[in-house]
Each structure stands twice: as structure tokens, then as C-alpha cells.
Amino acid sequence: MQHQVDGGVAYRIRRDENGAWFEWKPADLFFEHEDGLGADIAWTESRGDDKYLRVERQRLEEHQLQISQLVFSFEEETVNHEMDIQEYAALYDLVIPEDQTLKADELLCGYLANDETLLHQRGRSGLRNIDVIQEEINWTITRDSIVFEKHGKPKLAIPKALWDSVAKQNQTYYGERFVRNADLEVVSYNENNGAVPQYITWDAKTERSFQHVTRLIEYMMAISKTSPQAAGIKEAKGDSGIALLYLWIQSVIKAESIKDKFDATIKDAIRKCAILENALGGASLPVADPVIEWGDMLPKAESDRDKEESDKYEKGVQSLETTVRNIHPDWSEKAIQDEVNKILEEQAVDSVSPTYTQPPKTTVGGGE
């Protein structure tokens, strides 16, 4: 979500006594060096009334990665001067890793852009141009609410003669012509002349406003590449999963594009975790991209999913273990393996069990 809103998201590799891992960072905390050989991860820390700028700087020099920790003080909202990192750690009793030099040919951090272009290499927000439409929707709804509040309530209409009579009576009592609501809660009238109080209700035709809001929402769905069926704007009905796929095709295409971006980035991050663990932990992990299994971008009913997985296994394009794992994604590895073993045992028993069939009936001729 942050990747879509900010137009990008950063990550960096971390390590402690339990091993290496990677964490996501907001896009505005990642600053790549102009020469492409380094990057800074920056963030602010508040210590009481004081505020500090912390920076983790990574630089590639002569096939080595240098990681250094920097800290700067603030004067109001402006960075003041650099401080000694060890003095800063001792001042607030912090544990800050020392500067390190690792044998690595790549940075242990990275950036994932959304909808990047030549002029917007850090990506563009997925919400651009939508805020204007949202403001128009909000104003249209607010305007209709104001109209209803002002004119939608029933109003009491009385004949002018009755109003003059009450106003004249108030002028006699209070010295000023006016009519209060309480004055007309109970009134008397002349049956011969009429003068019966009536309520007037305002019947406004607001279909055009609602149609305008609907059009704006559809425009917003088109700009954000979201299917109206996925957002619940239009009814989604289909006789099969393929029919639903075509109804949701816009959202599926967008989700597939985001998945491809994150697939490559997560692989890079996990590979860099292995590099850091090998360098600092003395491990010998293989430095290679892992295999990531992604689920379908379009939700499917359990019956459709189970049928598709079974067909893949029967046609020999998928293993039994993968089939069981996809049908039961919430099972543990032990439960999956146990289920695979049970299926294999049943198949083995069925293959060695003989099938007894009665011979066909025959008629033996007499004397022959």
C-alpha cells in the first residue's frame, strides 16, 4: 500500500544474533548517490526535546562494501552539524553498530519504484490525478447535503391573516411584531373562513447529482486501473472463473504488474540477506535468487481451485506434493507430507490388489 501511495518503497538488510533479515522503509528515507555506487537510509530520532538525524551510508569501493553510521543534530528544523556517533551512543546509552567493510559487490539496500518513467525514476504515486476527482465527489455530496438541510425539512404554512393576528397580539404584549414557533403549536381558526395550518414539503429531484457522482467514481476507477466489479460499483456475475476473470481483468493486470515488481525485489533482498549472513555470521549460504510461489491474483472458489489443481496433477504437469500444498495452503509442511504419504500408500495398495471377475456364463450342449 505504501508503495502505491508514495510511488515507491525502500528496503535494507539487517542482522542480529538471530540472523539476517530485511525490512521495508518509506520511499522518502532512501537517497541513492548520483554515481550509483552508494545510498543513504536516513531517519529522525527524538530524544526528549532534542531531535537528531541518523544516516546509514553504504558505499561500494574496490569490490568492497563500506557501511558507516552517521548522526547530525537539529537546530529547530534545520540540520546543524555532524556529531561523533560513539558520543551519541554513550550519551543516550544506545547500541549502534560500528563502521564495517564487507566483501560484497552490491549494496545491502534497494528501492522499488511504482510506475517509473525516464523523468520519474523514483516512480509516481498510484493516486495521482485521483485527488481532484475525489474533491469533486466530496463537494457534490456536501452540496446536496446543504440543500437537503436547508429545504428538505417540512415547513408550516399559515394564512397571512393568521400570521398578522399573532404578530399584532405579540406587538400588544411585547411591543414588537413577530411570530414564535410556540405561538402556533396550538391555534384556533374560523371554520367558515378556513385558515387551516398546512405543512409544505419540498420534493427535490436529485437524480442528476447522483448520476454525476456515479460518473466521477467510474472515472476514478479507470484512472486507478481498478475494475468497477472489484470495487463493488457494478455487479459481478459469471458462470465460471474465466467469466469472472474478464470482469476483473483491469484489477488482475494491475495486480500482476505489482507482483512482478515485488517478486524481483524480494528475491534481491533475500539474496542480500545471504550475503550479509555469510560475511558476518561465517555461514556458507548459497547466494542465489530463491523460488517464490505466488497465489492467483483473482480469488477463486474452493471447488474451482481444487478442480484445477487436480487436473494439473492428473495431466502430469504438477507433482502430488505441490497439488496438496495448493489445495491446503494453511497446512504445515509436516501435515502436507503426511497427506502425500497417505495418498501414495493408498495408490500402492490399489495397484497390487487383484480384481476378481466372474467368467462369462456358457451353455453346454447335451451329449457334446
XYZ file of C-alpha atoms in Angstrom:
368
model
C 0.000 0.000 0.000
C 2.811 2.408 0.873
C 4.435 1.545 -2.464
C 1.279 2.637 -4.303
C 0.684 5.803 -2.278
C 4.255 7.174 -2.215
C 5.286 5.950 -5.650
C 7.963 3.657 -4.240
C 9.288 1.836 -1.205
C 12.831 1.106 0.019
C 14.351 -1.797 1.931
C 17.566 -2.550 3.782
C 19.204 -5.681 5.165
C 19.583 -6.096 8.936
C 21.285 -8.680 11.152
C 21.380 -9.563 14.837
C 22.197 -12.649 16.900
C 19.250 -14.493 15.326
C 20.413 -13.997 11.755
C 19.784 -11.686 8.811
C 16.508 -10.284 7.539
C 15.254 -7.316 5.506
C 12.804 -4.566 6.409
C 10.750 -2.126 4.337
C 11.344 1.612 4.625
C 9.328 4.602 3.324
C 10.465 5.911 -0.032
C 11.389 9.347 1.314
C 14.026 7.804 3.633
C 16.072 6.339 0.754
C 18.590 8.527 -1.083
C 20.677 6.973 -3.840
C 24.040 8.562 -4.622
C 24.355 10.232 -8.008
C 27.210 7.973 -9.133
C 25.132 4.853 -8.436
C 27.781 3.406 -6.115
C 26.084 4.158 -2.836
C 22.912 5.021 -0.979
C 21.797 6.543 2.324
C 18.993 5.362 4.582
C 18.050 8.374 6.737
C 15.598 8.791 9.594
C 15.000 11.114 12.546
C 15.187 10.213 16.232
C 13.698 12.269 19.072
C 15.497 12.216 22.435
C 13.497 14.307 24.847
C 13.370 17.839 23.482
C 16.244 17.195 21.063
C 15.981 15.738 17.576
C 18.701 14.013 15.574
C 19.162 12.841 12.001
C 20.511 9.303 11.726
C 22.050 8.068 8.465
C 23.236 4.625 7.429
C 25.571 5.157 4.463
C 26.620 2.360 2.115
C 29.382 2.798 -0.486
C 30.965 0.388 -2.981
C 34.704 0.905 -3.389
C 37.195 -1.567 -4.884
C 34.824 -4.551 -4.685
C 34.131 -3.839 -1.021
C 31.062 -2.503 0.710
C 31.639 0.121 3.362
C 28.806 0.664 5.834
C 29.057 3.672 8.137
C 26.735 5.189 10.745
C 26.314 8.982 10.908
C 24.364 11.297 13.192
C 23.562 15.010 12.874
C 21.979 17.409 15.331
C 18.999 19.636 14.550
C 18.566 23.325 15.169
C 14.801 23.744 15.019
C 14.004 22.209 11.609
C 17.447 22.581 10.049
C 20.318 20.089 10.220
C 23.048 21.713 12.296
C 26.314 19.743 12.383
C 27.626 16.181 12.456
C 28.275 14.534 15.822
C 30.534 11.671 16.776
C 28.446 8.514 16.586
C 30.071 6.912 19.645
C 29.484 10.008 21.766
C 25.858 9.997 20.665
C 25.532 6.327 21.612
C 27.149 6.896 25.008
C 25.010 9.982 25.654
C 21.753 8.041 25.362
C 23.043 4.544 26.231
C 22.410 3.147 22.737
C 23.884 0.159 20.918
C 24.962 1.314 17.459
C 27.000 -0.986 15.186
C 30.473 0.178 14.278
C 31.532 1.018 10.738
C 32.129 -2.144 8.721
C 33.779 -3.207 5.478
C 32.342 -6.279 3.779
C 33.414 -8.256 0.735
C 30.425 -7.573 -1.463
C 29.788 -6.244 -4.945
C 26.324 -4.822 -4.302
C 24.532 -2.587 -1.841
C 22.625 -4.187 1.012
C 19.655 -1.917 0.395
C 17.426 -1.104 -2.534
C 14.448 0.782 -3.899
C 11.276 -0.422 -5.612
C 9.601 2.200 -7.805
C 5.977 2.252 -8.898
C 5.214 3.350 -12.462
C 8.682 4.753 -13.062
C 9.469 6.779 -16.204
C 12.583 8.394 -17.636
C 11.731 11.667 -15.871
C 10.354 9.984 -12.735
C 12.889 7.296 -11.928
C 11.716 7.063 -8.323
C 8.214 6.254 -9.541
C 4.890 8.036 -9.455
C 2.071 7.650 -6.988
C -0.809 5.388 -7.972
C -3.195 8.051 -6.575
C -2.101 10.867 -8.870
C -4.974 12.711 -10.639
C -7.449 10.927 -8.379
C -7.497 13.575 -5.640
C -9.141 16.101 -7.994
C -11.978 13.706 -8.770
C -12.348 12.827 -5.095
C -12.683 16.523 -4.224
C -15.406 16.887 -6.838
C -17.262 13.890 -5.408
C -16.975 15.266 -1.876
C -18.218 18.705 -2.948
C -21.183 17.272 -4.854
C -22.271 15.208 -1.852
C -21.713 18.150 0.514
C -23.706 20.495 -1.726
C -26.648 18.086 -1.826
C -26.476 17.725 1.949
C -26.644 21.512 2.363
C -29.653 21.706 0.052
C -31.458 18.951 1.938
C -30.661 20.533 5.288
C -31.965 23.893 4.150
C -35.019 22.878 2.144
C -35.744 19.244 2.960
C -37.422 19.763 6.324
C -41.232 20.221 6.327
C -42.353 23.809 6.955
C -45.587 25.084 8.428
C -47.555 27.392 6.124
C -50.303 29.587 7.564
C -52.605 32.164 6.021
C -51.382 35.755 6.108
C -54.380 36.823 8.188
C -53.481 34.332 10.906
C -49.834 35.478 10.902
C -50.943 39.142 11.201
C -53.250 38.264 14.066
C -50.482 36.565 16.068
C -47.957 39.288 15.253
C -50.423 42.019 16.321
C -51.055 40.216 19.599
C -47.307 39.972 20.290
C -46.925 43.675 19.488
C -49.555 44.419 22.106
C -47.815 42.249 24.699
C -44.154 42.802 23.820
C -44.091 45.976 21.716
C -42.831 44.306 18.513
C -44.392 42.382 15.645
C -43.089 38.812 15.463
C -44.314 35.205 15.442
C -42.675 32.458 17.502
C -42.897 28.763 16.756
C -44.532 28.251 20.136
C -47.282 30.699 19.200
C -48.585 28.334 16.508
C -48.274 24.966 18.258
C -51.997 25.258 19.189
C -54.128 27.662 17.206
C -57.813 28.286 16.696
C -59.425 29.103 13.382
C -62.765 30.037 11.899
C -64.329 27.003 10.248
C -66.305 29.231 7.873
C -63.298 31.135 6.587
C -60.866 28.223 6.573
C -57.428 29.371 7.690
C -56.242 25.807 8.441
C -52.432 25.463 9.004
C -50.692 23.300 6.403
C -47.284 21.651 6.093
C -45.274 22.184 2.903
C -42.742 19.527 1.938
C -40.037 20.024 -0.689
C -39.701 17.241 -3.251
C -36.270 17.738 -4.846
C -35.166 15.811 -7.925
C -31.537 14.870 -7.255
C -31.099 12.031 -9.732
C -28.742 14.180 -11.813
C -26.425 14.746 -8.871
C -26.265 11.053 -8.083
C -25.623 10.247 -11.746
C -22.787 12.775 -11.734
C -21.243 11.131 -8.657
C -21.516 7.726 -10.317
C -19.744 9.002 -13.428
C -16.966 10.521 -11.329
C -16.467 7.253 -9.474
C -16.224 5.379 -12.775
C -13.609 7.899 -13.993
C -11.687 7.354 -10.769
C -11.797 3.589 -11.262
C -10.466 3.983 -14.816
C -7.556 6.204 -13.765
C -6.565 3.887 -10.917
C -6.873 0.831 -13.201
C -9.466 -0.763 -10.934
C -12.357 -2.851 -12.204
C -15.758 -1.467 -11.138
C -16.773 -5.050 -10.308
C -13.794 -5.411 -7.956
C -14.757 -2.203 -6.142
C -18.414 -3.196 -5.886
C -19.599 -0.396 -8.169
C -21.079 -2.850 -10.656
C -22.495 -6.307 -10.187
C -20.052 -9.149 -10.865
C -21.668 -12.365 -12.043
C -20.147 -15.139 -14.067
C -20.847 -18.757 -14.858
C -17.186 -19.718 -14.461
C -13.856 -18.486 -13.181
C -12.908 -17.445 -16.732
C -16.001 -15.233 -16.964
C -15.125 -13.552 -13.668
C -11.551 -13.102 -14.854
C -12.708 -10.953 -17.779
C -14.885 -8.858 -15.463
C -11.958 -8.270 -13.104
C -9.323 -8.077 -15.855
C -8.217 -4.489 -15.099
C -7.502 -5.232 -11.445
C -5.868 -8.559 -12.299
C -3.495 -6.926 -14.804
C -2.551 -4.257 -12.251
C -2.017 -6.862 -9.524
C 0.122 -8.997 -11.843
C 2.302 -5.991 -12.654
C 2.834 -5.177 -8.973
C 3.522 -8.847 -8.252
C 6.260 -8.984 -10.896
C 7.961 -5.938 -9.368
C 7.850 -7.315 -5.841
C 8.934 -10.777 -6.989
C 12.243 -9.442 -8.312
C 12.775 -7.117 -5.331
C 12.063 -9.766 -2.691
C 14.452 -12.152 -4.436
C 17.164 -9.479 -4.396
C 16.538 -8.754 -0.724
C 16.719 -12.424 0.305
C 19.888 -12.923 -1.759
C 21.452 -9.930 0.005
C 20.469 -11.434 3.355
C 22.576 -14.473 2.419
C 25.498 -12.176 1.517
C 25.344 -10.423 4.891
C 24.980 -13.682 6.810
C 27.979 -15.178 5.007
C 30.070 -12.067 5.664
C 29.250 -11.566 9.347
C 27.944 -14.925 10.520
C 30.548 -17.171 8.911
C 27.823 -19.111 7.088
C 28.124 -20.635 3.643
C 24.635 -19.978 2.298
C 24.219 -20.158 -1.491
C 23.988 -16.635 -2.918
C 21.177 -17.106 -5.406
C 17.634 -15.944 -6.022
C 15.073 -18.059 -4.143
C 11.948 -19.504 -5.705
C 8.818 -17.605 -4.681
C 5.386 -19.157 -5.107
C 2.578 -16.645 -5.615
C -1.099 -17.312 -5.369
C -3.601 -16.355 -8.040
C -4.398 -12.655 -8.256
C -8.109 -13.439 -8.693
C -9.868 -15.070 -5.713
C -11.400 -18.411 -6.605
C -13.962 -20.656 -5.015
C -12.553 -23.713 -3.280
C -14.335 -26.052 -5.689
C -12.816 -24.330 -8.763
C -9.372 -24.248 -7.189
C -9.455 -27.908 -6.165
C -10.611 -28.973 -9.629
C -7.850 -27.023 -11.364
C -5.163 -28.431 -9.070
C -6.442 -31.989 -9.508
C -6.477 -31.610 -13.298
C -2.867 -30.427 -13.268
C -1.811 -33.459 -11.248
C -3.751 -35.933 -13.401
C -2.232 -34.476 -16.584
C 1.261 -34.843 -15.138
C 2.243 -31.171 -15.168
C 2.339 -30.845 -11.378
C 3.643 -33.010 -8.550
C 1.468 -34.525 -5.861
C 3.188 -32.514 -3.140
C 2.542 -29.219 -4.933
C -1.071 -30.218 -5.505
C -1.682 -30.923 -1.826
C 0.087 -27.695 -0.820
C -2.007 -25.575 -3.189
C -5.265 -27.191 -2.112
C -4.398 -26.774 1.575
C -2.325 -23.561 1.778
C -2.866 -23.289 5.547
C -1.380 -26.716 6.331
C 2.074 -27.159 7.835
C 4.863 -28.908 5.940
C 4.502 -31.963 8.170
C 0.771 -32.187 7.528
C 1.360 -31.861 3.775
C 3.995 -34.605 3.787
C 1.771 -36.901 5.857
C -1.068 -36.408 3.395
C 1.236 -37.145 0.458
C 2.429 -40.352 2.132
C -1.155 -41.489 2.778
C -2.130 -40.889 -0.857
C 0.925 -42.773 -2.113
C 0.180 -45.694 0.227
C -3.422 -45.902 -0.974
C -2.300 -45.779 -4.598
C 0.217 -48.566 -3.924
C -2.430 -50.745 -2.293
C -4.834 -50.210 -5.190
C -2.139 -51.121 -7.736
C -1.297 -54.512 -6.144
C -4.845 -55.556 -5.228
C -6.131 -58.123 -7.760
C -9.519 -57.647 -9.294
C -11.646 -60.771 -9.362
C -14.209 -61.076 -12.138
C -16.567 -63.968 -12.813
C -16.104 -65.766 -16.133
C -18.936 -65.351 -18.612
C -21.758 -67.840 -18.445
C -21.774 -70.582 -21.136
C -24.282 -73.186 -22.245
C -23.029 -76.704 -22.739
C -24.946 -78.661 -25.336
C -26.371 -82.020 -24.324
C -24.233 -85.027 -25.352
C -21.451 -82.927 -26.782
